[in-house]
Amino acid sequence: MFLTATLARNPRLVEAAAGLHRSGRIPPDTYLIDLDAVAANAATLAAVAAAHDVRLWPVFKQVGRNPHVIRTVAQHLPLAAAIDLRDARAIQDAGAGLGNVGHLVQVPFNAMREVLARRPGYVTVFGADQARAVSAAAEHLGITQPLLARVVAATDQIYPGQEGGVPLPDVEKFAAEVRDMDAVTLEGVTSFPCLLYDEASAAIAPTPNLRTLLTAKSRLAAAGSPISVVSAPSATAAASIPLLAAHGVTHGEPGHALTATTPLHATDLTQPELPAMVYVSEIAHILPDGRPAVFGGGFYPRGRPDEALVFPSAGEPFSLPVEPAPPENIDYYRLLGAPSPGAPLRVGDTAVLSFRTQIFVTRSAVGALRGVSSGRPRLLGLSDSHGRPW
């Protein structure tokens, strides 16, 4: 999905990936991340956000909570959004601050004191029960914790497995309940996804969720509970930050923009963010009909990989299509299309791909590289899909 863009805009990353695998320094089922490109992307995002008075909380689950990536991005965007408890730990352990915790995955009750002790800027709650739990933990710690409410309406777009939130008709009642709690304040609202890439128009556009947030803000102001934060994550990139600002949004959450792996970046090679991530595998075996199988482990079901660049032991690299695979099966291997007759394909040859992923739900290794842009790539080490040493 992103191999063409990567070859066009960051070919040295592909070359470095092939070289590291050929030399045995990385195993198959490894994602490689170009920290030079990530740093440039983070700087671009920070500059565009500052120009439009939008604050950014970067997200790191999609890059496997890699500590090198977190530290690189934090030089430009110091406060991050933690999707869950493990995210919060990994982000702070890598040296970044916590802007928001608990949006997609609520903070477990028994972990509340630990999370609040890490002093996040905001904690997102889905209702009064969670707000009361935050208040109790904050009171125990002697602090007052600002909250964001995840607000939902019947017309919103909510992904399966992400249901929940304060119903829009009840937002005033929820605000009144929070006012009666001792150690929390309601400071803002959020939802997901608030922006999405529209294939028909080839542009990023608002979803109904954004309208829900703006309605909630207006209703809270009318009820005497004004808020200052409207966080509208999903598809946050240099191209969409002006759109957020135009709607009065205060915060965005860049994730895939850090590696230029949003759908927009697959189709528009003029975007300022540089491709920064590839997936490396290896020909594991070849079927009797000539189709090679590469090692899996990192094929995210929604990734839609369509092309692999194979580096034979002799000869020039060549491209092979990636065959579709049903998401309900474990990706022990992934089949490629059969090469042309006489192609120098052998077991052990390197395959490089690039596609949209969520590394934290894979079993992949993650390697961080410096020096790719200068042609002198240096592997800083390998981590697992949760940022721990490999």
Coordinates of C-alpha atoms in Angstrom, one line a residue:
M1 CA 0.0 0.0 0.0
F2 CA 2.9 2.4 0.8
L3 CA 5.8 0.7 -1.0
T4 CA 5.5 2.9 -4.1
A5 CA 5.5 6.0 -2.0
T6 CA 8.5 4.8 0.0
L7 CA 10.5 3.9 -3.1
A8 CA 9.8 7.3 -4.5
R9 CA 10.4 9.4 -1.5
N10 CA 12.7 7.4 0.9
P11 CA 14.4 4.7 -1.2
R12 CA 17.4 4.5 1.2
L13 CA 15.1 3.1 3.9
V14 CA 14.2 0.2 1.6
E15 CA 17.9 -0.3 0.7
A16 CA 18.8 -0.3 4.4
A17 CA 16.1 -2.8 5.2
A18 CA 17.3 -5.3 2.6
G19 CA 20.9 -4.9 3.7
L20 CA 20.2 -5.5 7.4
H21 CA 18.2 -8.6 6.6
R22 CA 20.8 -10.0 4.2
S23 CA 23.5 -9.5 6.8
G24 CA 21.5 -11.4 9.4
R25 CA 21.2 -8.4 11.7
I26 CA 17.4 -8.5 11.7
P27 CA 15.1 -11.5 11.5
P28 CA 12.0 -11.7 9.2
D29 CA 8.9 -10.3 10.7
T30 CA 10.6 -7.0 11.5
Y31 CA 9.4 -3.5 11.1
L32 CA 12.1 -0.9 10.5
I33 CA 11.5 2.8 11.4
D34 CA 13.6 5.6 10.0
L35 CA 14.1 8.0 12.9
D36 CA 15.5 10.7 10.6
A37 CA 12.2 10.8 8.7
V38 CA 10.2 10.6 11.9
A39 CA 12.0 13.6 13.4
A40 CA 11.4 15.6 10.2
N41 CA 7.7 14.6 10.3
A42 CA 7.3 15.5 13.9
A43 CA 8.9 18.9 13.3
T44 CA 6.6 19.5 10.4
L45 CA 3.5 18.6 12.4
A46 CA 4.6 20.8 15.3
A47 CA 5.2 23.8 13.0
V48 CA 1.8 23.4 11.3
A49 CA 0.0 23.0 14.6
A50 CA 1.7 26.0 16.1
A51 CA 0.7 28.1 13.1
H52 CA -2.9 27.1 13.6
D53 CA -3.0 27.2 17.4
V54 CA -3.7 23.5 17.7
R55 CA -2.0 21.3 20.3
L56 CA -0.9 17.8 19.3
W57 CA -0.7 14.6 21.4
P58 CA 1.2 12.0 19.3
V59 CA 0.1 8.3 19.5
F60 CA 2.6 5.4 19.5
K61 CA 0.7 2.2 19.6
Q62 CA 0.9 1.9 15.8
V63 CA 4.7 1.9 16.0
G64 CA 4.9 -0.7 18.8
R65 CA 5.4 2.0 21.5
N66 CA 9.0 2.0 20.4
P67 CA 11.1 4.0 22.9
H68 CA 13.4 5.4 20.2
V69 CA 10.4 6.7 18.3
I70 CA 8.9 8.2 21.4
R71 CA 12.0 10.0 22.4
T72 CA 12.5 11.3 18.8
V73 CA 9.0 12.7 18.6
A74 CA 9.1 14.1 22.1
Q75 CA 11.8 16.5 21.0
H76 CA 9.1 18.3 19.0
L77 CA 5.8 17.1 20.6
P78 CA 6.5 16.5 24.3
L79 CA 3.1 15.3 25.5
A80 CA 1.5 12.2 24.1
A81 CA -1.9 10.4 24.1
A82 CA -1.8 7.1 25.9
I83 CA -4.4 4.7 24.5
D84 CA -4.3 2.4 27.4
L85 CA -2.4 1.6 30.7
R86 CA 0.5 -0.1 28.9
D87 CA 0.8 2.9 26.6
A88 CA 1.0 5.3 29.5
R89 CA 3.8 3.3 31.1
A90 CA 5.8 2.9 27.9
I91 CA 5.4 6.6 27.0
Q92 CA 6.5 7.9 30.3
D93 CA 9.3 5.3 30.7
A94 CA 10.7 6.5 27.4
G95 CA 10.8 10.1 28.7
A96 CA 7.7 11.7 27.2
G97 CA 4.9 13.3 29.1
L98 CA 1.2 12.3 29.2
G99 CA -1.2 14.6 27.6
N100 CA -4.3 12.4 27.7
V101 CA -4.9 8.9 29.1
G102 CA -7.9 6.6 28.7
H103 CA -9.6 7.7 25.5
L104 CA -9.9 4.4 23.5
V105 CA -9.3 2.2 26.6
Q106 CA -10.6 3.3 30.0
V107 CA -8.2 3.3 32.9
P108 CA -8.9 0.2 35.1
F109 CA -10.2 1.0 38.5
N110 CA -7.3 -0.7 40.3
A111 CA -4.7 1.2 38.2
M112 CA -6.2 4.6 38.7
R113 CA -3.8 5.7 41.4
E114 CA -0.8 4.6 39.4
V115 CA -1.9 6.5 36.3
L116 CA -2.8 9.7 38.2
A117 CA 0.6 9.5 40.0
R118 CA 2.1 9.8 36.5
R119 CA 0.3 13.2 36.3
P120 CA -1.4 13.1 32.9
G121 CA -2.7 16.4 31.7
Y122 CA -6.2 14.9 31.2
V123 CA -8.0 11.6 31.8
T124 CA -10.8 10.7 29.4
V125 CA -13.9 9.1 31.0
F126 CA -16.9 7.4 29.4
G127 CA -19.3 8.2 32.2
A128 CA -20.0 9.2 35.9
D129 CA -18.8 5.9 37.3
Q130 CA -15.3 6.4 35.8
A131 CA -15.3 10.1 36.8
R132 CA -16.0 9.1 40.4
A133 CA -13.1 6.6 40.3
V134 CA -10.8 9.2 39.1
S135 CA -12.0 11.6 41.8
A136 CA -11.4 9.1 44.5
A137 CA -7.9 8.3 43.3
A138 CA -7.1 12.0 42.8
E139 CA -8.3 12.8 46.3
H140 CA -6.1 10.1 47.8
L141 CA -3.1 11.7 46.0
G142 CA -4.0 15.2 47.0
I143 CA -4.5 16.5 43.5
T144 CA -7.3 17.7 41.3
Q145 CA -7.5 15.9 37.9
P146 CA -8.9 17.5 34.8
L147 CA -11.2 15.3 32.8
L148 CA -12.3 14.9 29.2
A149 CA -15.7 13.3 28.4
R150 CA -16.0 11.0 25.5
V151 CA -19.3 12.1 24.1
V152 CA -21.4 10.0 21.7
A153 CA -24.5 10.5 19.6
A154 CA -26.7 8.1 17.7
T155 CA -25.5 9.3 14.4
D156 CA -21.8 8.9 15.2
Q157 CA -19.4 6.5 13.6
I158 CA -18.0 4.2 16.2
Y159 CA -15.9 1.2 15.4
P160 CA -16.8 -2.2 16.8
G161 CA -15.0 -2.8 20.0
Q162 CA -14.8 0.9 20.8
E163 CA -18.4 1.5 21.9
G164 CA -19.2 3.7 24.9
G165 CA -19.3 7.3 26.1
V166 CA -21.5 10.0 27.6
P167 CA -24.7 10.2 25.4
L168 CA -25.0 13.6 23.9
P169 CA -28.6 14.1 25.4
D170 CA -27.1 13.5 28.9
V171 CA -24.0 15.7 28.7
E172 CA -25.5 18.5 30.9
K173 CA -26.5 15.9 33.6
F174 CA -23.0 14.4 33.4
A175 CA -21.4 17.8 33.9
A176 CA -23.5 18.5 36.9
E177 CA -22.5 15.2 38.4
V178 CA -18.8 16.0 37.9
R179 CA -19.3 19.4 39.6
D180 CA -20.4 17.5 42.8
M181 CA -17.2 15.4 42.8
D182 CA -14.4 16.6 45.0
A183 CA -11.2 16.1 43.0
V184 CA -12.0 16.3 39.3
T185 CA -13.0 19.1 36.9
L186 CA -14.6 18.7 33.4
E187 CA -12.4 20.5 31.0
G188 CA -13.3 19.1 27.6
V189 CA -14.8 16.6 25.2
T190 CA -13.4 14.1 22.8
S191 CA -14.5 11.3 20.4
F192 CA -13.1 9.0 17.7
P193 CA -12.9 9.0 14.7
C194 CA -13.5 12.7 14.1
L195 CA -11.8 12.9 10.7
L196 CA -11.4 10.2 8.1
Y197 CA -9.8 9.9 4.6
D198 CA -12.5 10.0 1.9
E199 CA -11.4 7.9 -1.1
A200 CA -14.0 9.5 -3.4
S201 CA -12.6 13.1 -2.9
A202 CA -9.1 11.9 -2.0
A203 CA -9.1 14.2 1.0
I204 CA -9.6 14.1 4.8
A205 CA -13.1 15.1 5.9
P206 CA -15.0 15.4 9.2
T207 CA -17.2 12.6 10.5
P208 CA -20.5 13.1 12.4
N209 CA -18.5 12.7 15.6
L210 CA -16.9 16.1 15.1
R211 CA -20.3 17.7 14.9
T212 CA -21.3 15.9 18.1
L213 CA -18.3 17.4 19.9
L214 CA -19.1 20.9 18.8
T215 CA -22.7 20.5 19.8
A216 CA -21.6 19.2 23.2
K217 CA -19.4 22.2 23.7
S218 CA -22.2 24.6 22.9
R219 CA -24.7 22.8 25.2
L220 CA -22.2 22.8 28.1
A221 CA -21.6 26.5 27.7
A222 CA -25.3 27.2 27.7
A223 CA -25.7 25.1 30.8
G224 CA -23.1 27.1 32.7
S225 CA -20.3 24.4 32.3
P226 CA -18.0 25.9 29.7
I227 CA -15.1 23.8 28.5
S228 CA -11.7 24.7 26.9
V229 CA -10.6 21.5 25.2
V230 CA -12.1 19.9 22.1
S231 CA -9.9 16.9 21.1
A232 CA -10.7 15.5 17.7
P233 CA -8.4 12.6 16.9
S234 CA -8.0 10.4 13.8
A235 CA -6.3 11.3 10.6
T236 CA -4.4 14.1 12.2
A237 CA -1.7 15.2 9.7
A238 CA -0.2 18.4 8.3
A239 CA -3.0 18.4 5.7
S240 CA -5.8 18.1 8.3
I241 CA -4.6 20.4 11.1
P242 CA -6.0 23.5 9.3
L243 CA -9.4 21.7 9.1
L244 CA -9.3 21.1 12.9
A245 CA -8.5 24.7 13.5
A246 CA -11.3 25.9 11.3
H247 CA -13.8 23.9 13.4
G248 CA -12.5 25.3 16.7
V249 CA -10.7 22.1 17.7
T250 CA -7.9 22.6 20.2
H251 CA -6.2 19.2 20.1
G252 CA -5.3 16.5 17.6
E253 CA -3.5 13.2 17.8
P254 CA -1.1 12.4 15.0
G255 CA -0.3 8.7 14.7
H256 CA 0.3 7.4 11.3
A257 CA 1.3 10.8 10.1
L258 CA 4.5 10.3 12.0
T259 CA 5.5 7.6 9.5
A260 CA 3.4 8.9 6.5
T261 CA 1.2 5.8 6.6
T262 CA -2.2 7.4 6.5
P263 CA -4.4 6.6 3.4
L264 CA -3.7 10.2 2.2
H265 CA 0.0 9.6 2.1
A266 CA -0.5 6.4 0.0
T267 CA -2.2 8.4 -2.8
D268 CA -0.7 11.9 -2.5
L269 CA 3.1 11.9 -2.7
T270 CA 3.2 15.7 -2.3
Q271 CA 2.3 15.5 1.4
P272 CA 5.1 17.0 3.6
E273 CA 5.5 13.9 5.8
L274 CA 8.1 11.4 4.6
P275 CA 7.6 7.6 4.5
A276 CA 9.4 6.2 7.6
M277 CA 8.4 2.6 8.0
V278 CA 8.8 -0.7 6.2
Y279 CA 8.2 -4.4 7.0
V280 CA 10.9 -7.0 6.3
S281 CA 10.3 -10.6 5.7
E282 CA 11.9 -13.6 4.0
I283 CA 11.0 -16.2 1.5
A284 CA 10.2 -19.2 3.7
H285 CA 9.3 -21.7 1.1
I286 CA 8.0 -21.9 -2.5
L287 CA 4.9 -23.8 -3.5
P288 CA 4.9 -26.3 -6.4
D289 CA 3.0 -23.7 -8.5
G290 CA 5.8 -21.2 -8.0
R291 CA 4.2 -18.9 -5.5
P292 CA 6.6 -18.0 -2.6
A293 CA 5.5 -17.8 1.0
V294 CA 7.0 -15.2 3.2
F295 CA 7.2 -15.3 7.0
G296 CA 4.3 -13.5 8.7
G297 CA 3.6 -12.2 12.1
G298 CA 3.1 -8.6 11.3
F299 CA 0.3 -8.6 8.7
Y300 CA -2.3 -6.4 10.4
P301 CA -5.8 -7.5 9.0
R302 CA -6.7 -3.9 7.8
G303 CA -3.2 -3.3 6.3
R304 CA -4.0 -4.3 2.7
P305 CA -0.5 -5.0 1.6
D306 CA -0.5 -5.2 -2.2
E307 CA 3.2 -5.4 -3.2
A308 CA 6.5 -6.9 -2.0
L309 CA 9.9 -6.0 -3.3
V310 CA 12.0 -9.2 -3.4
F311 CA 15.8 -9.0 -3.3
P312 CA 17.3 -12.1 -4.8
S313 CA 20.7 -13.4 -3.9
A314 CA 21.8 -12.6 -7.4
G315 CA 20.3 -10.0 -9.8
E316 CA 18.1 -6.9 -9.4
P317 CA 15.2 -6.7 -7.0
F318 CA 11.7 -7.3 -8.5
S319 CA 8.2 -6.7 -7.4
L320 CA 5.6 -9.4 -6.7
P321 CA 1.9 -8.9 -5.7
V322 CA 0.8 -9.9 -2.3
E323 CA -2.2 -12.3 -2.3
P324 CA -5.2 -11.4 -0.1
A325 CA -5.6 -13.4 3.1
P326 CA -8.7 -13.8 5.3
P327 CA -8.3 -11.9 8.6
E328 CA -9.7 -14.8 10.7
N329 CA -6.6 -16.9 10.0
I330 CA -3.3 -16.6 11.8
D331 CA -0.6 -15.1 9.5
Y332 CA 2.1 -17.7 9.9
Y333 CA 2.9 -17.0 6.2
R334 CA 1.7 -14.7 3.4
L335 CA 1.7 -15.8 -0.2
L336 CA 3.1 -13.7 -3.0
G337 CA 2.2 -14.1 -6.7
A338 CA 4.4 -16.4 -8.7
P339 CA 7.3 -14.7 -10.4
S340 CA 8.0 -14.7 -14.1
P341 CA 9.6 -17.9 -15.4
G342 CA 13.3 -17.9 -14.8
A343 CA 13.2 -15.3 -12.0
P344 CA 16.1 -15.9 -9.6
L345 CA 13.9 -16.6 -6.6
R346 CA 15.3 -18.7 -3.7
V347 CA 14.3 -19.6 -0.2
G348 CA 15.9 -17.1 2.2
D349 CA 15.6 -14.1 -0.2
T350 CA 14.6 -10.8 1.4
A351 CA 11.2 -9.3 0.9
V352 CA 10.4 -5.7 1.8
L353 CA 6.8 -4.4 2.1
S354 CA 5.1 -1.2 3.4
F355 CA 1.5 -1.1 4.5
R356 CA -0.7 0.4 7.2
T357 CA -0.3 -1.4 10.5
Q358 CA -0.8 -1.4 14.3
I359 CA 2.4 -3.0 15.5
F360 CA 1.1 -3.4 19.1
V361 CA -1.3 -6.1 18.0
T362 CA 1.4 -8.1 16.1
R363 CA 4.2 -10.4 17.2
S364 CA 6.8 -8.5 15.2
A365 CA 10.2 -7.1 16.1
V366 CA 10.7 -3.3 15.6
G367 CA 14.1 -1.8 14.7
A368 CA 14.9 1.8 14.9
L369 CA 17.4 3.3 12.4
R370 CA 19.4 6.5 12.4
G371 CA 21.5 7.8 9.6
V372 CA 19.2 6.6 6.7
S373 CA 19.0 10.1 5.2
S374 CA 22.8 10.3 5.0
G375 CA 23.2 6.9 3.5
R376 CA 24.9 5.5 6.6
P377 CA 22.1 3.6 8.4
R378 CA 22.7 2.5 12.0
L379 CA 20.5 0.1 13.8
L380 CA 19.9 1.2 17.4
G381 CA 18.5 -2.1 18.5
L382 CA 15.4 -4.3 18.3
S383 CA 12.3 -4.1 20.5
D384 CA 9.2 -6.2 20.7
S385 CA 5.8 -5.0 19.6
H386 CA 5.3 -3.3 23.0
G387 CA 8.6 -1.4 23.1
R388 CA 10.5 -3.8 25.3
P389 CA 14.0 -5.0 24.4
W390 CA 14.0 -7.8 21.9

